Amino acid sequence: MKHLQFVLVLAIAVNVWECGDAKFGERGEMSPRRRRCYDGSLPKRLKKRERKLLLDGSSGGEVCHRLYPRVSCCPTRRPFTRQGRSSAIFSTNNTECGRLLEEIKCARCSPNAQVLFHSLDMDKMPHREPDLPRLCQNFCREFYYTCRGHIPELFQADVDEFCQYYGRRDASLCFPDFQRKQSHHQDSNYLGDEKIEEISRKHKHNCYCAQEVLSGLRQPVAVVHCGDGSQRLFVLEREGIVRILNHNLELIKEPFLDIHKIVQSGLKGGDERGLLSLAFHPNYKKNGKLYVSYTTNQERWAIGPHDHILRVVEYTVSRKNPNQVDTRTVRVLMEVAELHRKHLGGQLLFSPDGLLHIILGDGMITLDDMEEMDGLSDFTGSVLRVDIDTDSCASPYSIPRSNPYFNSTNQPPEIFAHGLHDPGRCAVDRLQSDNGSLVILCTDASGRNTTAGRILEITKGGDYENEPSAYDLHSSGGAPPVGGFIYRGCQSRRLYGSYVFGDKNGNLRILQKSTSSTSASGEEWQEKALCLGSADSCGTMLVGHILGFGEDELGEVYILASSKSMVQSHSGKLYKLVDPKRPYTPKECQHQVEPPELLMTACSRHCKNGRCTPTGKCCCNPSWEGQFCRVAKCEPACRNGGVCVEPNKCLCKSGYSGNQCEKSERGMPNDQENGGIVDHIIDMTSYLLDLTKYVV
């Protein structure tokens, strides 16, 4: 009996102690058995009938009861509401941010509310209630990246500082303290929430986000800009279509260029045929010139051992619509026969000096193949450099005298460098070096029959069969590398000057130049870790195989990816690489958008019967001549005073007819008997009236 009385007294004492206003820190961290509401009271255990009513309900006020269905500090169906200063941060029009805020508001209903809101740091500020509970690290980062643009007054620090203050520092309780569903993704390039704690601080600062810009693309291969101030993006689809995104990243319905009827594209994975590249003339805003490379197999090339030809052509934008190409202005610059459907290359790019570079792969061609093709593959595995700013109407380009083989009898003078195998995109650094030289980086395969990768720094006369590469890539699971760009944008300060590239398996990497004169490994370029944040923290995630990279007018980098390899699949997506530690568009990075202008050069307005060169000269079509090709030629020439008004069409004087006015219809006009003079005057008047039709 005495023992029973002692147990009862002890139970009453414990109950009195638990009902006291226990403060955090007086007896250490509370265990889950010592649950307390925010005011120190005990949470209420809901009855089964109450839980059933709450779970069956559909109103937004019951969110907290669904998160804490058994034991809650909010026993009524009325949700917890905040008053005063803190209420401002719990309102937003953004759906994703609002969802997280609804969950955070429920922290006051948690049976562990006192632990979540009271910490040693927070107790040092008794003059103000804490705005947020103690957040788990993964939830804290997700909340920061999702809501920082919608509640700026709360996020005055970067993510590390923010989560250092509000986040969990030890193994204590943190919000959310309920079971929260997490999405798991297969892309190894992403660091899921379950891995964040395992990342060392050395790698954590390299995490970026891939923000989805556009979906539903058919095998996109490149993204370029035209440099006219309009900030448009041009997306190339392999089947032969170029689409436009305006400065707001909205897709324009009508394609910029559609040549799918003449482009020969592959259907299977590994087949590189199709629309390969697009490059805009540096003076595109004035002359409207653009250059396209693609594979085709038209009739005049049908006989021979080759599989297809790689063609480089020039187009001019339409005079009536700046968002469409006038396909009638096509002019062929170059054609190269190729045997195989891999290692094609085909990229076009302009250097700051205005010269066009054409990068070609080896096409997997052997010496026996070259003999069989009778020299048609002299350009394979080379970087060509030509000058398209020529006034010559006979040749589409000229050879720069500074080309290394300008006077050579053994090598084509167009070659700038050679020894490439499978160039997976090249890029010119916007920022020239101190000595004025250009930096051109290309990803390439180390050999004809290998997927091992390397980074090449293209220089004049380079022979990359024998010369060392700028950087040898480590194994990436047999996936060929895909070249990107040297980042010169404004949004990310951490990424500035880094070479961003990847491989077709979806892995992203960056190279940075060593800051010291001699690095520990003796290499000028060094590979750095690059990771992409999870979909929870970034909103979107990169999915599938990397197909290419792009760069906009402001220097920001884009990524093209597809989850399927078939050309007909609409699974291609465009992503923008952004730094989550910075605003999406910082104020100092904003530039005024110039609307695209119509082509208004003198040549484009007056050269009706010819084509304009990039320098503005009008090259006449056959049977036309004159400064702007306005004078027609007749072969043979008109006779008896006739005037050539159209090619091979003469306007004859009175009394003559025929193609060249060689036939006489009646006698001399001085035949007075039948009023010949009067008839002649009438005929001459009619002749002059007809002639005025052809006068501009």
XYZ file of C-alpha atoms in Angstrom:
696
model
C 0.000 0.000 0.000
C 2.865 2.342 0.829
C 4.487 1.587 -2.495
C 1.245 2.412 -4.328
C 0.941 5.745 -2.537
C 4.519 6.592 -3.458
C 3.874 5.877 -7.139
C 0.763 8.068 -7.118
C 2.604 10.966 -5.493
C 5.432 10.651 -7.984
C 3.022 10.633 -10.956
C 1.293 13.781 -9.647
C 4.654 15.513 -9.237
C 5.723 14.638 -12.750
C 2.426 15.887 -14.132
C 2.787 19.176 -12.263
C 6.318 19.588 -13.601
C 5.206 18.936 -17.209
C 2.352 21.410 -16.911
C 4.737 24.133 -15.821
C 5.834 26.790 -18.219
C 8.996 24.967 -19.267
C 11.339 27.080 -21.315
C 13.725 25.835 -23.936
C 17.283 25.601 -22.625
C 16.439 25.157 -18.943
C 16.704 21.358 -19.058
C 18.280 20.833 -22.460
C 16.504 19.719 -25.620
C 13.054 18.271 -25.147
C 12.516 14.731 -26.240
C 9.444 13.805 -28.310
C 7.830 12.479 -25.112
C 7.985 16.000 -23.617
C 5.956 17.703 -26.329
C 4.944 21.289 -25.719
C 2.962 23.859 -27.624
C 4.377 27.296 -28.323
C 3.000 28.693 -25.031
C 4.242 25.720 -23.017
C 0.898 23.921 -22.759
C 0.385 20.289 -23.616
C -0.824 19.373 -27.138
C -4.215 17.748 -27.457
C -4.741 14.247 -28.731
C -7.552 14.200 -31.302
C -10.234 11.576 -31.099
C -10.797 9.127 -33.937
C -14.128 10.744 -34.853
C -12.526 14.212 -35.047
C -9.676 12.910 -37.207
C -12.152 11.337 -39.605
C -14.076 14.595 -39.992
C -10.871 16.529 -40.594
C -9.508 14.104 -43.168
C -12.822 14.026 -45.027
C -12.919 17.822 -45.241
C -11.612 19.798 -48.204
C -11.214 23.339 -46.893
C -7.802 25.014 -46.825
C -8.087 25.606 -43.065
C -7.637 21.900 -42.396
C -4.125 21.641 -43.854
C -2.490 21.705 -40.427
C -4.731 18.961 -39.087
C -3.790 16.743 -41.984
C -0.118 17.294 -41.203
C -0.661 16.616 -37.472
C -3.700 14.283 -37.467
C -3.220 12.663 -34.027
C -1.618 15.148 -31.624
C -1.938 18.867 -32.311
C -1.637 22.267 -30.672
C -4.537 23.499 -32.842
C -7.443 21.307 -31.767
C -10.104 23.402 -33.515
C -10.814 23.380 -37.229
C -9.907 27.072 -37.404
C -6.358 27.444 -38.777
C -3.733 29.381 -36.897
C -3.476 33.054 -37.929
C -0.626 35.426 -37.291
C -0.961 39.059 -36.290
C 1.327 42.060 -36.573
C 4.635 42.248 -38.445
C 4.937 38.516 -39.126
C 1.655 38.323 -41.022
C 3.178 40.202 -43.961
C 5.676 37.477 -44.777
C 2.993 34.812 -44.889
C 1.190 36.264 -47.916
C 2.197 35.824 -51.549
C 0.605 35.329 -54.958
C 3.109 32.650 -55.969
C 1.605 29.143 -55.867
C 4.765 27.209 -54.971
C 5.856 29.705 -52.336
C 2.337 29.843 -50.932
C 2.324 26.063 -50.522
C 5.485 26.204 -48.407
C 4.137 29.106 -46.349
C 0.960 27.148 -45.575
C 3.124 24.353 -44.221
C 5.280 26.739 -42.176
C 2.181 28.288 -40.593
C 1.336 24.822 -39.348
C 4.488 24.750 -37.221
C 2.460 26.515 -34.481
C 0.147 23.483 -34.499
C 3.026 21.044 -34.084
C 3.155 19.137 -30.784
C 6.850 20.185 -30.798
C 6.103 23.867 -31.397
C 8.095 25.106 -28.405
C 11.225 23.278 -29.574
C 10.771 24.480 -33.168
C 10.404 28.166 -32.269
C 12.678 28.537 -29.244
C 16.427 28.222 -29.515
C 19.359 29.742 -27.678
C 19.899 32.269 -30.475
C 16.261 33.253 -30.686
C 15.946 33.654 -26.918
C 18.556 36.399 -27.089
C 15.939 38.572 -28.834
C 13.024 38.678 -26.365
C 11.683 41.863 -27.924
C 10.366 40.072 -30.999
C 8.766 36.755 -31.781
C 10.663 34.571 -34.241
C 9.204 34.716 -37.736
C 10.045 31.156 -38.645
C 10.558 27.874 -36.816
C 13.867 26.058 -36.892
C 13.994 24.580 -40.404
C 15.578 21.365 -41.608
C 18.423 22.056 -44.017
C 16.784 20.630 -47.130
C 13.486 22.413 -46.419
C 15.336 25.642 -45.607
C 17.124 25.697 -48.979
C 13.933 24.863 -50.846
C 12.071 27.631 -49.015
C 14.871 30.125 -49.745
C 15.070 29.475 -53.481
C 11.295 29.251 -53.949
C 10.246 32.352 -51.999
C 13.183 34.756 -52.143
C 11.777 36.579 -55.180
C 8.314 36.883 -53.636
C 9.132 37.864 -50.032
C 12.307 39.948 -50.423
C 12.046 41.522 -46.966
C 12.692 38.143 -45.360
C 15.715 37.148 -47.447
C 18.384 39.768 -46.835
C 21.253 37.225 -46.810
C 22.442 34.443 -49.086
C 21.210 30.878 -48.641
C 24.059 29.764 -46.380
C 23.630 32.663 -43.955
C 19.853 32.351 -43.994
C 19.875 28.628 -43.229
C 22.626 29.053 -40.670
C 20.300 31.252 -38.638
C 16.974 29.492 -39.209
C 18.264 25.986 -39.927
C 19.021 23.057 -37.657
C 22.601 22.963 -36.350
C 22.591 19.623 -34.543
C 20.471 16.511 -34.260
C 17.576 18.342 -32.612
C 14.064 18.608 -33.954
C 13.429 20.790 -36.990
C 10.541 21.644 -39.259
C 8.948 19.810 -40.978
C 8.678 17.322 -38.137
C 6.048 15.321 -40.019
C 6.593 12.813 -42.805
C 6.983 14.872 -45.978
C 6.898 13.200 -49.372
C 10.102 13.728 -51.344
C 10.527 13.164 -55.062
C 13.462 11.030 -56.138
C 15.129 11.570 -59.491
C 17.496 9.383 -61.480
C 19.755 12.069 -62.839
C 23.115 11.621 -61.152
C 23.977 15.212 -61.901
C 21.506 16.368 -59.255
C 22.064 16.351 -55.538
C 18.872 15.201 -53.892
C 17.792 16.398 -50.476
C 18.996 13.171 -48.915
C 22.529 13.908 -50.184
C 22.858 17.539 -49.175
C 24.296 16.754 -45.759
C 26.965 14.590 -47.406
C 28.322 17.371 -49.609
C 31.476 19.038 -48.378
C 31.586 22.825 -48.286
C 34.176 22.678 -51.041
C 31.579 21.368 -53.504
C 28.433 22.935 -52.060
C 29.206 26.397 -53.422
C 29.345 25.047 -56.988
C 25.667 24.056 -57.174
C 23.610 25.798 -59.858
C 20.088 25.513 -61.204
C 18.835 24.498 -64.636
C 15.674 26.549 -65.153
C 13.382 25.113 -67.838
C 12.654 27.678 -70.555
C 10.947 25.725 -73.344
C 9.720 22.170 -73.901
C 8.270 20.183 -76.800
C 11.273 20.615 -79.122
C 12.226 18.012 -81.735
C 15.894 17.100 -81.252
C 17.271 20.618 -80.630
C 20.972 20.872 -81.464
C 21.952 24.509 -80.897
C 20.815 27.886 -79.553
C 22.263 31.121 -80.961
C 21.546 34.843 -80.977
C 21.808 37.321 -83.844
C 23.475 40.183 -81.977
C 21.101 42.916 -83.161
C 19.993 44.046 -79.701
C 16.621 42.266 -79.885
C 17.775 39.564 -77.407
C 16.024 36.888 -79.452
C 17.083 33.253 -79.233
C 17.140 31.001 -82.304
C 16.651 27.293 -81.574
C 17.783 24.781 -84.214
C 15.905 21.498 -84.607
C 17.790 18.727 -86.361
C 15.110 18.024 -88.955
C 15.673 21.449 -90.548
C 13.624 24.044 -88.661
C 14.792 27.146 -86.775
C 12.437 28.650 -84.196
C 12.536 32.012 -82.404
C 12.124 32.898 -78.752
C 11.564 36.614 -78.209
C 13.230 38.590 -75.431
C 10.552 37.357 -72.999
C 11.464 33.768 -73.936
C 8.099 33.304 -75.637
C 7.979 31.089 -78.724
C 6.987 32.754 -82.013
C 4.552 30.528 -83.878
C 5.997 30.796 -87.400
C 9.497 29.305 -87.861
C 12.387 31.584 -88.721
C 13.672 29.072 -91.298
C 12.125 25.857 -92.594
C 14.287 23.765 -94.958
C 13.243 20.305 -93.780
C 12.437 19.250 -97.371
C 16.092 19.486 -98.439
C 17.710 18.435 -95.156
C 18.575 14.764 -94.799
C 18.336 13.866 -91.115
C 18.905 10.580 -89.318
C 16.278 8.673 -87.382
C 18.460 6.495 -85.158
C 20.638 7.349 -82.196
C 24.200 8.164 -83.188
C 23.192 9.408 -86.652
C 24.408 13.009 -86.730
C 22.866 14.039 -90.062
C 20.456 16.948 -90.215
C 20.545 20.682 -89.612
C 23.924 21.192 -87.960
C 24.611 24.858 -87.278
C 23.574 28.475 -87.743
C 25.782 31.559 -87.495
C 24.751 35.177 -87.958
C 27.004 37.653 -89.701
C 28.664 40.070 -87.242
C 26.989 42.895 -89.180
C 23.658 41.083 -89.343
C 21.680 44.101 -88.169
C 22.587 45.914 -91.411
C 23.100 43.233 -94.054
C 20.720 40.503 -92.766
C 23.137 37.665 -93.649
C 23.114 34.291 -91.934
C 24.934 31.033 -92.639
C 23.584 27.517 -92.262
C 25.164 24.064 -92.497
C 23.190 20.871 -93.058
C 23.429 17.434 -94.662
C 21.616 16.604 -97.882
C 21.703 14.187 -100.805
C 20.183 15.768 -103.867
C 20.168 14.316 -107.372
C 23.442 15.651 -108.726
C 25.251 13.965 -105.817
C 23.337 10.699 -106.104
C 26.106 8.816 -107.949
C 29.203 8.031 -105.919
C 30.522 6.135 -102.883
C 29.519 8.824 -100.407
C 26.473 8.712 -98.140
C 25.638 12.426 -98.194
C 27.133 15.868 -98.545
C 27.592 18.532 -95.928
C 26.549 21.879 -97.394
C 27.222 25.405 -96.124
C 24.889 28.083 -97.529
C 24.139 31.773 -97.117
C 20.664 33.206 -96.616
C 19.282 36.734 -96.230
C 16.477 37.708 -93.892
C 13.205 38.806 -95.476
C 12.814 42.515 -96.204
C 9.173 42.349 -95.088
C 9.484 40.254 -91.912
C 12.525 40.336 -89.593
C 11.396 37.030 -88.073
C 11.605 35.067 -91.323
C 14.311 34.119 -93.819
C 13.844 34.701 -97.542
C 14.753 31.229 -98.817
C 15.014 32.560 -102.405
C 18.266 34.289 -101.451
C 20.139 31.012 -100.924
C 23.770 30.866 -102.099
C 26.000 27.804 -101.684
C 29.398 28.479 -100.107
C 30.795 24.980 -99.815
C 29.948 21.296 -100.250
C 31.881 18.390 -98.711
C 31.159 14.746 -99.521
C 31.081 12.376 -96.541
C 30.960 8.594 -96.307
C 29.652 7.967 -92.800
C 26.974 9.378 -90.536
C 29.128 10.070 -87.490
C 31.923 12.515 -86.649
C 30.398 15.126 -88.968
C 31.027 18.360 -87.076
C 29.581 21.080 -89.247
C 29.580 23.921 -86.736
C 29.848 27.510 -87.988
C 31.098 30.393 -85.886
C 32.411 33.899 -86.413
C 35.430 35.220 -84.586
C 35.591 38.865 -83.482
C 37.720 39.652 -86.550
C 34.716 38.834 -88.778
C 36.106 35.615 -90.312
C 33.896 32.549 -90.635
C 35.173 29.308 -89.095
C 33.800 25.976 -90.333
C 34.590 23.012 -88.060
C 34.482 19.564 -89.673
C 34.960 16.115 -88.148
C 36.938 13.290 -89.687
C 33.741 11.533 -90.781
C 35.375 8.265 -89.697
C 37.107 8.269 -93.106
C 40.228 6.139 -93.671
C 43.010 6.650 -96.226
C 41.389 4.068 -98.501
C 38.130 5.997 -98.324
C 39.887 9.213 -99.344
C 41.417 7.582 -102.416
C 38.034 6.173 -103.395
C 36.369 9.573 -103.021
C 38.935 11.213 -105.308
C 39.928 14.070 -103.013
C 36.425 15.224 -102.099
C 37.249 14.884 -98.393
C 40.294 17.174 -98.244
C 38.543 19.287 -95.588
C 37.672 16.479 -93.165
C 38.952 16.799 -89.604
C 39.805 20.465 -90.113
C 38.925 23.940 -88.972
C 38.419 26.102 -92.067
C 38.668 29.885 -92.028
C 37.281 32.021 -94.848
C 36.383 35.666 -95.433
C 32.821 36.063 -96.673
C 33.059 39.897 -96.796
C 34.019 39.979 -100.461
C 32.810 42.108 -103.369
C 33.481 39.314 -105.824
C 30.337 38.062 -107.514
C 32.108 34.994 -108.888
C 33.319 33.497 -105.579
C 31.271 33.292 -102.357
C 34.342 33.844 -100.177
C 38.007 34.735 -100.248
C 40.976 33.182 -98.445
C 42.551 35.293 -95.673
C 46.200 35.849 -96.458
C 47.021 35.055 -92.820
C 45.803 31.456 -93.187
C 48.717 29.073 -92.514
C 48.411 27.314 -95.892
C 47.616 30.353 -98.020
C 50.519 29.671 -100.414
C 50.697 25.910 -99.877
C 50.524 23.403 -102.730
C 49.859 20.418 -100.432
C 47.013 21.679 -98.256
C 43.812 23.537 -99.173
C 44.292 27.236 -98.346
C 40.999 27.305 -96.377
C 42.450 25.127 -93.592
C 43.249 26.970 -90.360
C 43.975 23.882 -88.203
C 43.538 20.127 -88.635
C 43.709 16.801 -86.838
C 40.211 16.860 -85.287
C 38.147 13.681 -84.961
C 34.682 14.306 -83.552
C 34.365 17.974 -82.573
C 31.369 18.214 -80.257
C 30.893 21.997 -80.559
C 33.372 24.846 -80.322
C 33.137 28.324 -78.837
C 34.989 31.603 -79.188
C 35.735 33.478 -75.994
C 34.064 36.891 -76.138
C 36.854 38.358 -74.071
C 40.081 38.568 -76.058
C 43.362 37.874 -74.293
C 45.827 40.589 -73.357
C 47.855 40.102 -76.558
C 44.724 40.292 -78.714
C 44.706 36.617 -79.686
C 41.507 34.583 -79.869
C 40.632 31.690 -77.605
C 38.652 28.973 -79.402
C 37.841 25.888 -77.315
C 36.463 22.656 -78.769
C 35.535 19.343 -77.213
C 36.781 16.429 -79.300
C 37.328 12.685 -79.237
C 40.895 11.579 -78.587
C 40.871 9.257 -81.612
C 38.802 8.011 -84.534
C 37.488 4.909 -82.761
C 37.330 6.048 -79.148
C 34.946 8.008 -76.960
C 37.702 9.330 -74.696
C 37.449 13.106 -74.678
C 39.761 16.077 -74.784
C 39.561 19.864 -74.829
C 41.374 21.580 -77.697
C 42.455 25.203 -77.803
C 42.444 25.904 -81.540
C 45.458 27.853 -82.782
C 46.697 28.825 -86.232
C 48.270 25.869 -88.043
C 47.607 23.425 -85.186
C 47.962 19.708 -85.945
C 45.944 17.909 -83.266
C 46.916 14.450 -84.422
C 50.311 15.140 -82.871
C 49.985 18.201 -80.627
C 48.862 17.799 -77.004
C 45.382 18.871 -76.006
C 44.650 21.704 -73.604
C 42.988 19.266 -71.225
C 42.345 15.506 -71.312
C 38.955 14.549 -69.954
C 38.455 11.722 -67.550
C 36.229 8.805 -68.431
C 32.522 9.634 -68.518
C 31.000 6.194 -69.008
C 31.687 6.054 -72.728
C 29.688 9.199 -73.534
C 31.248 11.623 -76.053
C 31.803 15.173 -74.793
C 29.552 18.060 -75.834
C 31.185 21.467 -76.036
C 29.698 24.539 -74.433
C 30.743 28.147 -73.871
C 33.134 30.251 -71.853
C 30.715 32.016 -69.528
C 30.861 35.798 -69.884
C 27.406 36.577 -68.566
C 26.425 38.842 -65.694
C 23.983 36.777 -63.622
C 26.593 34.513 -62.023
C 29.779 36.023 -60.666
C 31.104 32.641 -59.571
C 30.842 31.167 -63.068
C 32.502 34.061 -64.914
C 35.397 32.905 -67.111
C 34.594 29.193 -66.707
C 34.233 26.877 -69.687
C 30.895 25.086 -69.286
C 30.502 21.795 -71.139
C 29.149 18.270 -70.622
C 28.669 14.859 -72.164
C 25.755 13.132 -73.835
C 24.950 11.156 -70.687
C 23.759 14.359 -69.015
C 26.802 15.181 -66.875
C 27.861 18.825 -66.618
C 31.387 20.028 -65.954
C 33.379 23.248 -65.960
C 36.998 24.101 -66.653
C 38.692 27.092 -65.105
C 42.097 28.547 -65.854
C 44.583 28.175 -63.052
C 45.140 31.446 -61.187
C 48.751 30.542 -60.424
C 51.443 30.640 -63.072
C 52.223 26.942 -62.590
C 49.539 24.712 -61.164
C 50.313 21.637 -59.124
C 49.470 19.349 -62.027
C 51.272 21.471 -64.578
C 48.025 22.144 -66.511
C 46.713 25.568 -67.432
C 43.066 24.460 -67.280
C 41.694 22.674 -64.249
C 38.416 20.819 -63.915
C 36.060 21.932 -61.158
C 33.028 20.219 -59.694
C 29.666 21.433 -60.968
C 26.403 20.194 -59.553
C 22.800 21.098 -60.176
C 20.427 21.565 -57.267
C 17.463 19.274 -56.802
C 14.076 19.953 -58.300
C 12.817 20.868 -54.832
C 15.372 23.650 -54.474
C 15.494 24.819 -58.109
C 11.921 24.254 -59.243
C 12.974 22.293 -62.349
C 15.664 19.778 -63.181
C 17.657 18.729 -66.208
C 16.417 15.417 -67.594
C 17.865 13.259 -70.363
C 20.813 13.436 -72.743
C 22.630 16.703 -73.387
C 22.397 17.617 -77.075
C 24.072 20.998 -77.098
C 24.641 24.348 -75.465
C 23.708 27.899 -76.347
C 24.512 31.472 -75.464
C 22.285 34.533 -75.516
C 23.170 38.101 -76.356
C 24.044 38.888 -72.735
C 26.424 35.943 -72.374
C 24.148 33.635 -70.350
C 24.498 29.902 -71.044
C 21.672 27.553 -72.077
C 21.476 23.757 -72.207
C 19.591 21.597 -74.701
C 18.520 18.127 -73.627
C 16.189 15.354 -74.707
C 14.980 12.221 -72.963
C 14.724 10.329 -76.277
C 17.007 9.996 -79.289
C 14.402 9.860 -82.071
C 14.130 12.959 -84.250
C 10.325 12.808 -84.295
C 10.094 12.895 -80.506
C 8.922 16.154 -78.944
C 10.883 15.538 -75.749
C 13.544 18.204 -76.303
C 13.844 20.960 -73.697
C 15.739 24.198 -73.314
C 17.219 25.111 -69.922
C 18.986 28.199 -68.658
C 21.911 27.807 -66.276
C 21.461 30.206 -63.354
C 23.216 30.894 -60.086
C 20.757 30.395 -57.180
C 22.798 32.705 -54.960
C 21.930 35.664 -57.197
C 18.643 37.130 -58.485
C 17.418 35.616 -61.734
C 17.918 38.961 -63.501
C 20.017 41.372 -61.399
C 19.451 45.053 -62.076
C 23.007 45.552 -63.313
C 22.450 42.777 -65.875
C 19.370 44.274 -67.503
C 19.798 45.815 -70.961
C 17.294 47.698 -73.063
C 15.702 45.558 -75.750
C 15.823 46.885 -79.315
C 12.946 45.663 -81.501
C 14.097 43.835 -84.660
C 14.268 46.184 -87.622
C 13.441 45.650 -91.268
C 16.322 45.294 -93.689
C 16.694 48.797 -95.190
C 20.097 48.930 -96.924
C 20.334 50.535 -100.367
C 21.261 47.200 -101.919
C 18.309 45.369 -100.370
C 15.894 48.068 -101.593
C 17.141 48.428 -105.172
C 18.812 45.144 -106.110
C 15.712 43.467 -107.533
C 17.355 41.329 -110.220
C 20.361 40.070 -108.312
C 21.717 39.321 -104.865
C 23.535 41.468 -102.346
C 26.954 40.571 -100.994
C 27.598 41.048 -97.239
C 29.419 44.267 -98.171
C 26.403 45.708 -100.030
C 27.324 45.101 -103.688
C 24.533 44.008 -106.035
C 25.582 40.954 -108.081
C 23.318 40.682 -111.120
C 21.474 37.619 -112.300
C 22.065 36.493 -115.906
C 20.714 38.944 -118.526
C 20.769 41.904 -116.126
C 23.364 44.630 -115.702
C 23.896 48.102 -114.236
C 24.592 49.381 -110.721
C 21.514 47.740 -109.153
C 20.826 45.281 -111.994
C 18.014 47.384 -113.453
C 19.147 47.207 -117.100
C 18.090 44.104 -118.993
C 20.215 42.451 -121.658
C 18.894 40.776 -124.809
C 20.900 38.100 -126.570
C 21.226 38.782 -129.457
C 20.679 42.536 -129.238
C 17.471 44.217 -130.409
C 17.525 45.525 -133.993
C 15.956 48.442 -135.866
C 15.823 50.678 -132.784
C 14.075 48.209 -130.511
C 14.631 48.486 -126.753
C 15.434 45.548 -124.413
C 12.868 45.790 -121.628
C 13.189 42.280 -120.111
C 15.808 39.542 -120.510
C 15.644 38.480 -124.149
C 12.482 40.531 -124.784
C 12.572 43.517 -127.146
C 10.003 46.322 -127.374
C 9.868 47.046 -131.106
C 9.238 50.335 -132.869
C 6.321 50.794 -135.183
C 6.532 48.689 -138.307
C 8.773 45.990 -136.804
C 8.156 42.749 -134.965
C 9.878 39.530 -133.978
C 12.064 38.561 -130.989
C 14.778 41.019 -132.016
C 12.518 43.397 -134.074
C 14.024 41.999 -137.254
C 10.770 41.771 -139.263
C 9.259 44.746 -141.175
C 5.440 44.857 -141.115
C 4.913 47.559 -143.839
C 6.663 50.100 -146.000
C 8.458 53.282 -145.037
C 6.488 55.799 -142.969
C 6.661 58.446 -145.773
C 3.913 56.641 -147.682
C 1.572 59.587 -148.022
C -1.113 57.862 -150.057
C -2.558 55.894 -147.157
C -1.873 58.388 -144.401
C 1.376 56.634 -143.412
C 2.722 59.656 -141.478
C -0.374 59.783 -139.277
C -0.245 56.043 -138.667
C 3.428 56.293 -137.826
C 2.843 59.051 -135.262
C 0.080 57.008 -133.646
C 2.280 53.923 -133.529
C 5.218 55.881 -132.081
C 2.943 57.296 -129.363
C 1.793 53.788 -128.475
C 5.423 52.627 -128.481
C 6.472 55.362 -126.046
C 3.561 54.589 -123.761
C 4.560 50.923 -123.722
C 8.152 51.916 -123.024
C 7.166 53.914 -119.923
C 5.913 50.698 -118.333
C 9.499 49.526 -117.973
C 10.921 52.826 -116.720
C 11.372 52.904 -112.936
